[in-house]
XYZ file of C-alpha atoms in Angstrom:
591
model
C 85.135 127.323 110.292
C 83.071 124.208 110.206
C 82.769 122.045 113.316
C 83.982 119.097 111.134
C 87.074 120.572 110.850
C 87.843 121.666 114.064
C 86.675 118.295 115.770
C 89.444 116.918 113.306
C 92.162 118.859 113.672
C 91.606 118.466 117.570
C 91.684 114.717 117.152
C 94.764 114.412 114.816
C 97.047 116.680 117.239
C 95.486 114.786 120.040
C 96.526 111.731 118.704
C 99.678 112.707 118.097
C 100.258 113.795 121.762
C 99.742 117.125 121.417
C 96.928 118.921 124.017
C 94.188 120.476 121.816
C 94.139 123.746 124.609
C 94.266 127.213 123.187
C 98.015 127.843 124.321
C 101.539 127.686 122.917
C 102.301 125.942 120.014
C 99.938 123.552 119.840
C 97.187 126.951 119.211
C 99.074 128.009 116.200
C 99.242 124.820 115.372
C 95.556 124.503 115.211
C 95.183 128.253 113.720
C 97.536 127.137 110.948
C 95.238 124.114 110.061
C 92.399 126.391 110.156
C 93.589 128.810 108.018
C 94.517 126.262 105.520
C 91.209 125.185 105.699
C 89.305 128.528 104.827
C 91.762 128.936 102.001
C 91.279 125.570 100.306
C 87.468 126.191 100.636
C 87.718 129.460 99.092
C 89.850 127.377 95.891
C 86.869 124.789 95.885
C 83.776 125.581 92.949
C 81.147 127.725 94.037
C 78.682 124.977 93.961
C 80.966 122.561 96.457
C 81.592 125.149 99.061
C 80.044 124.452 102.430
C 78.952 120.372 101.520
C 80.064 117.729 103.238
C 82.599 116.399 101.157
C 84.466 119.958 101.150
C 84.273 119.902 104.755
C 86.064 116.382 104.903
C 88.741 118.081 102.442
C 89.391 120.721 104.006
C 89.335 118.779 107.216
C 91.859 116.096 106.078
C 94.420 119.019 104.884
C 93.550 120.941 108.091
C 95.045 118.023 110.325
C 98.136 117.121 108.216
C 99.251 120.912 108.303
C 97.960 121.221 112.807
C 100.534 118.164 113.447
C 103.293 119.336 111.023
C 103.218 122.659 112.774
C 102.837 121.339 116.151
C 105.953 119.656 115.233
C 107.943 122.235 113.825
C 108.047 120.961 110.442
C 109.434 123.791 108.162
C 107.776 124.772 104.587
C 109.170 121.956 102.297
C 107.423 119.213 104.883
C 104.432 121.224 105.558
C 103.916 121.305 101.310
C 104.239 117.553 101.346
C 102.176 117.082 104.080
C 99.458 119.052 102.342
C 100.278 117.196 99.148
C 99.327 113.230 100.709
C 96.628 114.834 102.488
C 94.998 116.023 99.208
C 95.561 112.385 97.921
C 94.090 110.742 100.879
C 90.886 112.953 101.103
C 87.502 110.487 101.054
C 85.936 110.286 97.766
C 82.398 110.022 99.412
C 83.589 111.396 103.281
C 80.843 113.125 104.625
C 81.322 115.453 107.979
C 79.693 112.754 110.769
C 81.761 110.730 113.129
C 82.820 108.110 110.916
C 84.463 111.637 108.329
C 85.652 113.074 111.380
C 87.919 109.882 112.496
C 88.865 108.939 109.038
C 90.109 112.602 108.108
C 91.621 112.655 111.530
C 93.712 109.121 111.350
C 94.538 110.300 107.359
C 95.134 113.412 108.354
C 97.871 112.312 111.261
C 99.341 109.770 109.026
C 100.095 111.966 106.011
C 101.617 114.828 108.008
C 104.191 111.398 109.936
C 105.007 110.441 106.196
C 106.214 113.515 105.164
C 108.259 113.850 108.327
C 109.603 110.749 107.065
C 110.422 112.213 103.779
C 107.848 110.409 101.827
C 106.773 112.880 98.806
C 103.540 114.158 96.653
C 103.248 115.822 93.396
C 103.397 119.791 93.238
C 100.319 119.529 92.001
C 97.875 117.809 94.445
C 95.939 120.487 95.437
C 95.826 122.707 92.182
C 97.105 120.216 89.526
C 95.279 118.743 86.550
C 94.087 115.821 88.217
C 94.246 117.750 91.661
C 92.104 117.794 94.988
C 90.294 120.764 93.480
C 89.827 119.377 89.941
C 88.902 116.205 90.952
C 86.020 117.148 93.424
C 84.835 120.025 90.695
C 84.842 117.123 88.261
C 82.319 115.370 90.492
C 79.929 118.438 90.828
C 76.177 117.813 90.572
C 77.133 114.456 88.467
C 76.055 111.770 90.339
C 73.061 109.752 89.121
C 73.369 106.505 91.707
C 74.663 103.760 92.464
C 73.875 100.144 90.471
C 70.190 99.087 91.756
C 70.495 96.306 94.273
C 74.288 96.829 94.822
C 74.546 97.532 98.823
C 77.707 96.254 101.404
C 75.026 93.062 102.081
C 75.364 91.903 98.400
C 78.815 91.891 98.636
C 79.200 90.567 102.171
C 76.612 87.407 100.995
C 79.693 87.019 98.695
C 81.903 87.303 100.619
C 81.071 85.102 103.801
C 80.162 82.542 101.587
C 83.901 81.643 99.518
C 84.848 77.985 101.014
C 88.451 77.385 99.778
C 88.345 73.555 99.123
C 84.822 74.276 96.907
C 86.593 76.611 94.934
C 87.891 75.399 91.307
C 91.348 74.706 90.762
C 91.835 78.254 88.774
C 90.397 80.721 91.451
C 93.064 78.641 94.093
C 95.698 78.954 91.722
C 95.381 82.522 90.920
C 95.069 82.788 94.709
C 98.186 81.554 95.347
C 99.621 83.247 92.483
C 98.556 86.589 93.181
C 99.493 86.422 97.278
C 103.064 84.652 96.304
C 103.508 87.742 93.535
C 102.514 90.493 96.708
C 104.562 88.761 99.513
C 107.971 88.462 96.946
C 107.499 92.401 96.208
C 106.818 93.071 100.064
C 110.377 91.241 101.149
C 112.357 92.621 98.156
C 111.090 96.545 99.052
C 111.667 95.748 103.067
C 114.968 97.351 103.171
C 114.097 100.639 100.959
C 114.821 103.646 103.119
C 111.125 105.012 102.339
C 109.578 101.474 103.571
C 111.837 101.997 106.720
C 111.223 105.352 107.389
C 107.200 104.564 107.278
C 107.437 101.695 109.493
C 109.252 104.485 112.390
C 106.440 106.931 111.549
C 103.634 104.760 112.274
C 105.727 102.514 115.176
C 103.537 104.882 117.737
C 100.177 103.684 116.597
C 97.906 101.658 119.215
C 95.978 98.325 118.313
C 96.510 94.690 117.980
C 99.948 93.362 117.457
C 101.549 92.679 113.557
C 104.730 91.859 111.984
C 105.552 93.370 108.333
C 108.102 91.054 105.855
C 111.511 92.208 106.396
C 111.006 94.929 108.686
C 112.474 94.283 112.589
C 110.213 94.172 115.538
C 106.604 94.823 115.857
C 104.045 97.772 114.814
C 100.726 97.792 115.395
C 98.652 95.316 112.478
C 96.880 98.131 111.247
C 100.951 100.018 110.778
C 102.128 96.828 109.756
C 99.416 96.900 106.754
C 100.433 100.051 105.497
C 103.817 99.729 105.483
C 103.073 95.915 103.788
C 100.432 97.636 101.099
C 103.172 100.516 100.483
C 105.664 98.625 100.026
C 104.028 95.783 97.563
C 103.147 98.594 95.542
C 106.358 100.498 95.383
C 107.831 99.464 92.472
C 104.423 99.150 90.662
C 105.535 95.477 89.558
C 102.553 93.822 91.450
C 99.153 93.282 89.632
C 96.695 94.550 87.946
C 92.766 93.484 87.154
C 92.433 95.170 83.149
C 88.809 95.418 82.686
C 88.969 97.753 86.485
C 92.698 98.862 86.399
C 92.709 98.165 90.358
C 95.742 96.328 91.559
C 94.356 94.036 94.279
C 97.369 91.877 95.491
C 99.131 94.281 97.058
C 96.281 96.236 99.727
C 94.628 92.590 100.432
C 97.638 90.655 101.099
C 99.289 92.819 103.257
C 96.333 92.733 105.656
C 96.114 89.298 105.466
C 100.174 89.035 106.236
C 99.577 92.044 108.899
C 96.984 89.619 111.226
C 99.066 86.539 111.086
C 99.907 86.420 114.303
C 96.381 88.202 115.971
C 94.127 85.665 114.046
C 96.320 82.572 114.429
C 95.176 82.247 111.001
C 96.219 79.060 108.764
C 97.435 79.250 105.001
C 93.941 78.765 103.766
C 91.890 80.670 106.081
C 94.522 83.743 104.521
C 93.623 82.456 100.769
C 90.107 82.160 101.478
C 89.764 85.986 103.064
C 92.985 87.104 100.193
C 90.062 85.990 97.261
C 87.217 87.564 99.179
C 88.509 90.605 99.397
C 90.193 90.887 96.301
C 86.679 89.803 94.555
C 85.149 92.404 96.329
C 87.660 95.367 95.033
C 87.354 94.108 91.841
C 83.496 94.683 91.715
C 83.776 97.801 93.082
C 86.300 98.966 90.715
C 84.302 97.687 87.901
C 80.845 99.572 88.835
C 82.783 102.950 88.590
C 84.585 103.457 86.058
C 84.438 106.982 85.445
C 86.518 107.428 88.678
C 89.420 106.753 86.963
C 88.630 109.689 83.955
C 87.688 111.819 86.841
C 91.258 111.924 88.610
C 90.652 108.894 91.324
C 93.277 106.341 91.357
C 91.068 103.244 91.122
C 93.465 101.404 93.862
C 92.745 104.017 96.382
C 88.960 104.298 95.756
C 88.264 99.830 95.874
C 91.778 99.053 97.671
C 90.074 99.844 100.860
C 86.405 97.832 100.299
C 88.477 94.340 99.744
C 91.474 94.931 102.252
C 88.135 95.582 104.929
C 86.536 92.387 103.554
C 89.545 90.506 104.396
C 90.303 91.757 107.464
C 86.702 91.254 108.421
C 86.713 87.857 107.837
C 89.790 86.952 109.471
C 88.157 88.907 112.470
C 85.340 86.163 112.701
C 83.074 88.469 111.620
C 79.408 87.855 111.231
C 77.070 89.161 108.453
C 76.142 92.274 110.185
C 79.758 93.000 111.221
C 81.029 92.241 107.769
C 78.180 94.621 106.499
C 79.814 97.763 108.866
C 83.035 97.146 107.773
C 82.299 97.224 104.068
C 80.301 100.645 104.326
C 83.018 101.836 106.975
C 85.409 101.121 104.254
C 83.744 102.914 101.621
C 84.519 106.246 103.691
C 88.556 105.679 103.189
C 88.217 105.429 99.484
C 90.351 108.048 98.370
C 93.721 108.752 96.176
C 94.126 111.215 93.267
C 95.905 110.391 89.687
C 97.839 113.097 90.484
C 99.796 111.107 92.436
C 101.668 109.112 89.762
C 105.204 108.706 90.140
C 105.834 109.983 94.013
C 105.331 108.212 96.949
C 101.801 109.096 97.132
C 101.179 106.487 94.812
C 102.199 104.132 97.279
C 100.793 105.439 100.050
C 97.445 104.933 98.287
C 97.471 101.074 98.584
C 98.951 101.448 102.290
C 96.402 103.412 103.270
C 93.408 100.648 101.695
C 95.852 98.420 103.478
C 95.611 100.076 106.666
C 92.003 100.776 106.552
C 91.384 97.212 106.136
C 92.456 95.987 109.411
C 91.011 99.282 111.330
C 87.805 99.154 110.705
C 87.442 95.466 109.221
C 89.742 93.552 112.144
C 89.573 96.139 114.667
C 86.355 97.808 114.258
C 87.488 101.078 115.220
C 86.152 103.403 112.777
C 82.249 104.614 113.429
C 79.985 103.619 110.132
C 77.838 105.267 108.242
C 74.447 102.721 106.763
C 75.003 103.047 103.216
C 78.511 104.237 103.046
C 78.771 101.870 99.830
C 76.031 102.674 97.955
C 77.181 106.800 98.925
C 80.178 106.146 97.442
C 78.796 104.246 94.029
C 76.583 107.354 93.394
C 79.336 109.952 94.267
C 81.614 108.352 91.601
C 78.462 107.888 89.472
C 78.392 103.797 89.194
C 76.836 102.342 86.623
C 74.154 100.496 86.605
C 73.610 97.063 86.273
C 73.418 93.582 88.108
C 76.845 92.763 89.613
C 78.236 89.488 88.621
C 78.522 87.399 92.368
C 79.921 84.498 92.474
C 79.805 83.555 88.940
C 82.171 85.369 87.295
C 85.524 85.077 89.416
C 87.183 88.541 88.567
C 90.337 86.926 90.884
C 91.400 84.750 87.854
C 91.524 87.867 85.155
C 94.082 89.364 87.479
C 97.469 89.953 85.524
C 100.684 90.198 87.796
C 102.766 92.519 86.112
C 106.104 91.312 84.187
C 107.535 95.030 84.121
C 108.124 97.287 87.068
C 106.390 100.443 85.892
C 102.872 101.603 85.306
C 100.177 98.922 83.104
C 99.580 101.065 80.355
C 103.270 101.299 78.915
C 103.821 97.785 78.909
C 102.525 97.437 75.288
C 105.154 99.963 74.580
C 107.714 97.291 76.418
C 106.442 94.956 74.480
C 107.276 96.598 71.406
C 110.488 97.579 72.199
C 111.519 94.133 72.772
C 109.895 92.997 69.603
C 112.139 95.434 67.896
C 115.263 94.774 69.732
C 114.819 91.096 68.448
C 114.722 92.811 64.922
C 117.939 94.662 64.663
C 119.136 94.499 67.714
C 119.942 97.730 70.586
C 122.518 99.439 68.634
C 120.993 100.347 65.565
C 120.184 103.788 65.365
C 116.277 104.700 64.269
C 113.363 107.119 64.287
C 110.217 105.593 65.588
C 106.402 107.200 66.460
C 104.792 105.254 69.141
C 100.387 105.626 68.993
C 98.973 104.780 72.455
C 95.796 105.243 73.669
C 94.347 108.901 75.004
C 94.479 107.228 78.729
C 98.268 105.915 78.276
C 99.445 108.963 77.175
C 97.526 111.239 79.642
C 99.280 108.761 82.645
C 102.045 108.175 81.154
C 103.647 110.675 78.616
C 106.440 112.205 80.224
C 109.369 112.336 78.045
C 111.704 113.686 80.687
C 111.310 111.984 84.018
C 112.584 113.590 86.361
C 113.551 111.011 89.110
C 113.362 106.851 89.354
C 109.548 106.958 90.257
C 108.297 109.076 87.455
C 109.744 106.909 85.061
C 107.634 104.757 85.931
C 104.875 106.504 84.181
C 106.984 107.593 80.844
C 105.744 105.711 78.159
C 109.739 106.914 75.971
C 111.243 105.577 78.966
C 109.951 102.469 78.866
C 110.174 101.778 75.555
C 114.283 102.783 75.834
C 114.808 100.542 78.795
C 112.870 97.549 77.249
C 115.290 98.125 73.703
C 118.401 98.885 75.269
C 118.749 96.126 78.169
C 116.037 93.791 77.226
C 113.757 93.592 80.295
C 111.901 96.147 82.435
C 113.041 95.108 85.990
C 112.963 97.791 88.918
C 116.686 98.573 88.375
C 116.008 99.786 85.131
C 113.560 102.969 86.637
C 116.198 104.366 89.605
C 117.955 107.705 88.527
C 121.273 106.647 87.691
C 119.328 104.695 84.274
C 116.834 107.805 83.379
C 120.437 110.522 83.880
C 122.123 107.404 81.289
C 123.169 109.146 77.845
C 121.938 106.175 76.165
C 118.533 105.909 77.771
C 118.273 109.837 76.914
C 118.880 109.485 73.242
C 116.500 106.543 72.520
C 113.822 108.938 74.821
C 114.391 111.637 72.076
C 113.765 109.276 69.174
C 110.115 108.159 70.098
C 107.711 110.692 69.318
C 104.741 109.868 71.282
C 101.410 110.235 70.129
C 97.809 110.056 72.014
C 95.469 108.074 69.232
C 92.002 107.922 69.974
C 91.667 104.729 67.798
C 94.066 102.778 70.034
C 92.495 100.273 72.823
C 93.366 101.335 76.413
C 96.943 99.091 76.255
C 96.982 98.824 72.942
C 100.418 100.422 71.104
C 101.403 100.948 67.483
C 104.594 101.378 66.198
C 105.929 102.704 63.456
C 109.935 102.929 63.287
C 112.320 103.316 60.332
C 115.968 101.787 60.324
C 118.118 102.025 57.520
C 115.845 103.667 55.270
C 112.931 100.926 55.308
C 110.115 101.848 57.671
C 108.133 99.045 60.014
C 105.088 98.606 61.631
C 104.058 96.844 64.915
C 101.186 96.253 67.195
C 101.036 95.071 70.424
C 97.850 94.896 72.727
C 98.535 93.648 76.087
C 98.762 93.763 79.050
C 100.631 90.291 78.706
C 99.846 87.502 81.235
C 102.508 85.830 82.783
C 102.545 82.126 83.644
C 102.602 80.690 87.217
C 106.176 79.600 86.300
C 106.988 82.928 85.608
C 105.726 84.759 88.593
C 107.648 82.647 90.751
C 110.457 83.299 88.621
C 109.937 86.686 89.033
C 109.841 86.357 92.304
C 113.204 84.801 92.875
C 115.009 87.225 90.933
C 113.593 89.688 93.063
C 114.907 88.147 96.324
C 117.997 86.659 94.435
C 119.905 88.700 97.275
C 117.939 86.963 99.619
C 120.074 83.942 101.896
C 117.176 80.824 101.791
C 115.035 82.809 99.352
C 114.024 79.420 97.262
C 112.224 78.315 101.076
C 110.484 81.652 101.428
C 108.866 81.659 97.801
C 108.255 77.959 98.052
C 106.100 79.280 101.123
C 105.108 81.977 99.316
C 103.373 80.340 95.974
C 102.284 77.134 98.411
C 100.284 78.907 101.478
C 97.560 76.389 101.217
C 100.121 74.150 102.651
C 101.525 75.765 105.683
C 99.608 75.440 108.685
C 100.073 79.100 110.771
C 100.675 82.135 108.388
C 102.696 83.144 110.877
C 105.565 81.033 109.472
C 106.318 83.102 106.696
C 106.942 85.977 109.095
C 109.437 83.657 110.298
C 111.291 82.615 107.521
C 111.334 86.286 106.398
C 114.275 87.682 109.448
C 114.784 90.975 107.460
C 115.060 93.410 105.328
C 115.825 92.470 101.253
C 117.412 95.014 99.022
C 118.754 93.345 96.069
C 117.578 96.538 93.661
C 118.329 99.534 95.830
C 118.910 102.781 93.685
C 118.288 106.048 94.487
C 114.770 106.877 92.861
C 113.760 105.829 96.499
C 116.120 107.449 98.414
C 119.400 105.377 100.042
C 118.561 101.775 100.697
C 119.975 100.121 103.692
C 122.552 97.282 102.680
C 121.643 94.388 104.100
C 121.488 90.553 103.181
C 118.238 88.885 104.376
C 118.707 85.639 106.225
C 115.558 83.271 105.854
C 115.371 79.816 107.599
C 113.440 76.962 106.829
C-alpha cells in the first residue's frame, strides 16, 4: 500500500472527525479503503500500476470508501461513494502534498454527497468512459504541453482585465453570462439534492459565504459548490462551442460565494467573472482530446478559471495568482461517464469549490508547473495561445434548452417540424448526428429525469410535442408519458461521421411524402432572451423582476452582497422528481 494512500485516507477520516488510530471502527474503516485501493490498482493497465496518477486514484477512492465506512454507510452508499470518487480523481494528481490534500478534501466530499443521496453512474469505475478506461486511454500518450503556455501566461492575462477598458461586447456578455448562472442558481435553490449538499458540506471550516436561496451560512468554499452544482443542474447554463466547457456556472458561483469575505463591488465580480472564465476557456481549448478520452471538459478547465477568480478577488499578486493557477490544475478532474447523474453536477461544484480553496483561501499546497503537467497529461496541442486578443468570453452561448449542447440541433429540428404539420401528425423520421452526439447522447430509453438530458429521441419528442425544451420537460413523470414514448420509438438515430459536432439531419416522412432538414447550431440566444429565460425560471419567485434586474445589471450595484439579499430563499418553480422531492416553497425577494 502506497504511502500516498494511506496519508489520504488518514486525512479524509481525520477531517471528518474520525481518529486515524488502529482501533474500532475507524481501523476497518481505514482497512476497507485500503483494500479498495489494492483492488482498483490491480483493475488499472499494467503499464499505470505503481505511477503517480494511480496512486492519486486509488487514493481518492480509498478515502470516499474509509469515511463511508467509518460512518456506517451500507453497500448502496458505499457504491456511490466510490462512483463520485472515480469522477473526481485528478487528471494530472501526482502523489506529493498538494495530491495528498486534494484526494483527501475530494475524497471526504464525495463519500458526504452520497450520504446525501447524490448519485454516479454504475459505470464509473469499469464503464466505457470509466476511471479505468479513461486513465488507460492516457497511457504513454502524452507529447506536452503548448510551448510557452505556463500559469504566468495566463495570470499576465489575467491580472491585467480592467472592466471600464473592456469593449462594450466582452461587458455585455459578462453580464449576460453571470445574470444566465445566478437565475439557474435561485431557480435550483430549493431542489432536495441542492439542499441536501448544502447540509453535507455545512461542517466545512474557512471564510464565511452565503449561496442564492439556501438559509444561513456555509463556509465560501461549501457555498461554491453547492452554487456551481446547482447552476449546472439542469444543464440549461452555457456553453463555449469551439471548447465545449460551460464556464458560467463554476466562475460565478465563486464570485457569488466571496461576496460578503471580499466586500467586493458589482464590477470588481465582472472583472474576476471574465478573467476566470477567459482562462477556462483557453485551457479547454489547448486540450481537446480530453474530451474523446472520457474527461468532461467542465471538470478538467472549471477549476483553472473558478481559481483565477477567486484569486483575484483575494487581492492576489502575480506570484500568488501563479500558485493558484498550478494549484488548480491538480483538481482538474470529472469523467464523461458521468452524464445524466448527479456526478455531472458535482463536476462544476467541485471547480467551484476548488476555486475559492486554493485561489481565495490558499489552502491547498502547489506543485511549480501543475499547469503545464496537466497540458501534457491530456496531450495539449501546440500552439501560441490567443491572450487578450481574442475574447473567448463573447463566443459563449447560454443555452435555450435544459439538456445536454449536442441535442439541441435535434430541438431545433423538432420544432422546425412541429411548425410543419403540427404535434399530432403521426410520422417516421431518421435523425443523422454527429459520432460525438450520439456517443453522449443516444439513449433511447432514459431511464430517469437526468438521463434525458442526454437522449438525443427525447429531445427531439419533447421539442415536437410541447414546443420548448424547458427543465419540466426532462423530470420522470414526461420521459414515463405514453406520448413522449411513442415519438422516442419513431426516431431512429443514427451516428454520421459526415455530420459537424452539433450539426443534425433529418429526414421524416408524413403522409406518404418524405422531408429533409438541417440544422447546425448550437443557436445563440439574444440578451433579451436570456433574461427572459431567466424570469420564467424564477416566475415562482415573489420580486423576481428586482432580482434579475440585479442580476443582468451587476455593474451597477455597489456591494455584491446585495443580491444575496434580495435572494431570502429557496425557488422551486420546476420541481419534479428526476431530482428527487423538491421542497415547496415561494421565494420572497426585496428590493
Amino acid at each position: 500500500m502506497s504511502t500516498a494512500v494511506r496519508s489520504t485516507v488518514d486525512a479524509a477520516l481525520e477531517l471528518d472527525g474520525f481518529s486515524s488510530t488502529e482501533s474500532g471502527d475507524t481501523a476497518r474503516a481505514r482497512a476497507a479503503g485500503f483494500a479498495v485501493a489494492e483492488q482498483l490498482g490491480r483493475l488499472l493497465p499494467e503499464e499505470l500500476r505503481g505511477g503517480a496518477g494511480t496512486a492519486a486514484a486509488a487514493a481518492t477512492v480509498a478515502a470516499a470508501v474509509a469515511v463511508a465506512f467509518a460512518r456506517g454507510c451500507r453497500a448502496p452508499v458505499v457504491t456511490h461513494a466510490i462512483g463520485l470518487a472515480a469522477s473526481s480523481v485528478g487528471a494530472s494528481a501526482g502523489d506529493d502534498a498538494s495530491a495528498v490534500t486534494s484526494a483527501a478534501e475530494a475524497g471526504l466530499r464525495a463519500a458526504r454527497l452520497a450520504i446525501a443521496g447524490w448519485d454516479a453512474p454504475d459505470g464509473s469505475i469499469d464503464g466505457g468512459k470509466g476511471l479505468l478506461a479513461v486513465l488507460g486511454a492516457g497511457a504513454g500518450t502524452a507529447r506536452g504541453s503548448a510551448p510557452g503556455v505556463e500559469a504566468a501566461h495566463v495570470a499576465d492575462l489575467a491580472a491585467g482585465i480592467r472592466w471600464h477598458a473592456l469593449d462594450e461586447a466582452v461587458q455585455n456578455a459578462a453580464k449576460v453570462t453571470f445574470g444566465n448562472a445566478a437565475a439557474l442558481m435561485l431557480a435550483a435553490s430549493g431542489e432536495s439534492s441542492v439542499r441536501a449538499a448544502a447540509t453535507a458540506l455545512a461542517g466545512e471550516r474557512g471564510a464565511a459565504g452565503r449561496a442564492l436561496g439556501i438559509p444561513g451560512r456555509l463556509s465560501a468554499a461549501a457555498a461554491a459548490f453547492v452554487q456551481g452544482a446547482a447552476g449546472h443542474l439542469e444543464d440549461f447554463d452555457d456553453t463555449h462551442p469551439p471548447s465545449i466547457v460551460h464556464p458560467g456556472a463554476p466562475v460565478a458561483a465563486v464570485v457569488l460565494a466571496l461576496a460578503d469575505a471580499t466586500k467586493a463591488s458589482g464590477v470588481d465580480a465582472l472583472t474576476a467573472l471574465v478573467a476566470g472564465v477567459e482562462a477556462a476557456l483557453l485551457v479547454g481549448e489547448l486540450v481537446p482530446d480530453a474530451l474523446a478520452r472520457g474527461w468532461h471538459m467542465t471538470g478538467i478547465a472549471g477549476p483553472i478559471g473558478a481559481a483565477v477568480a477567486g484569486a483575484l478577488l483575494g487581492g492576489a499578486n502575480h506570484s500568488r495568482l501563479i500558485r493558484a493557477i498550478d494549484a488548480a490544475a491538480s483538481h482538474a478532474s470529472g469523467l464523461t461517464e458521468a452524464l445524466g447523474t448527479l456526478a455531472k453536477p458535482m463536476h462544476v461544484g467541485n471547480a467551484a469549490h476548488c476555486g475559492v480553496l486554493v485561489g481565495f483561501d490558499d489552502a491547498a499546497p502547489s506543485r511549480p508547473g501543475g499547469l503545464a503537467r496537466l497540458l501534457s497529461t491530456l496531450n495539449g496541442h501546440a500552439g501560441p495561445p490567443e491572450l487578450g486578443v481574442r475574447w473567448r468570453i463573447t463566443e459563449n452561448v447560454v443555452k435555450p434548452y435544459a439538456c445536454g449542447v449536442l441535442g439541441h440541433s435535434a430541438i431545433d429540428l423538432s420544432l422546425r417540424l412541429r411548425a410543419l404539420v403540427g404535434p399530432e401528425k403521426p410520422f417516421d423520421a431518421e435523425l443523422r448526428v454527429s459520432t460525438l452526439a450520439a456517443a453522449a447522447m443516444g439513449r433511447t430509453d432514459p431511464r430517469d429525469g437526468l438521463a434525458s438530458k442526454f437522449s438525443v429521441p427525447h429531445a427531439f419528442a419533447v421539442g415536437y410535442l410541447f414546443g420548448d425544451a424547458d427543465p419540466q420537460r426532462f423530470s420522470a413523470d414526461v420521459v414515463g408519458d405514453a406520448r413522449v414514448r411513442a415519438i422516442r420509438d419513431r426516431v431512429r438515430l443514427v451516428a454520421d461521421d459526415t455530420c459537424e459536432r452539433y450539426e443534425a439531419r433529418l429526414r421524416v416522412t408524413c403522409d406518404g411524402e418524405a422531408t429533409e432538414l438541417t440544422a447546425v447550431g448550437p443557436q445563440r440566444p439574444t440578451p433579451g432572451q436570456v433574461r427572459a429565460k431567466a424570469a420564467r425560471l424564477l416566475a415562482a419567485c415573489s420580486g423576481a423582476d428586482a432580482f434579475v434586474d440585479a442580476a443582468f445589471g451587476a455593474d451597477r450595484l455597489g456591494p455584491l452582497a446585495e443580491l444575496h439579499e434580495l435572494a431570502s430563499g429557496p425557488a422551486t418553480p420546476f420541481g419534479g422528481p428526476h431530482h428527487g422531492p423538491s421542497i415547496s416553497r415561494t421565494n420572497h425577494l426585496r428590493h
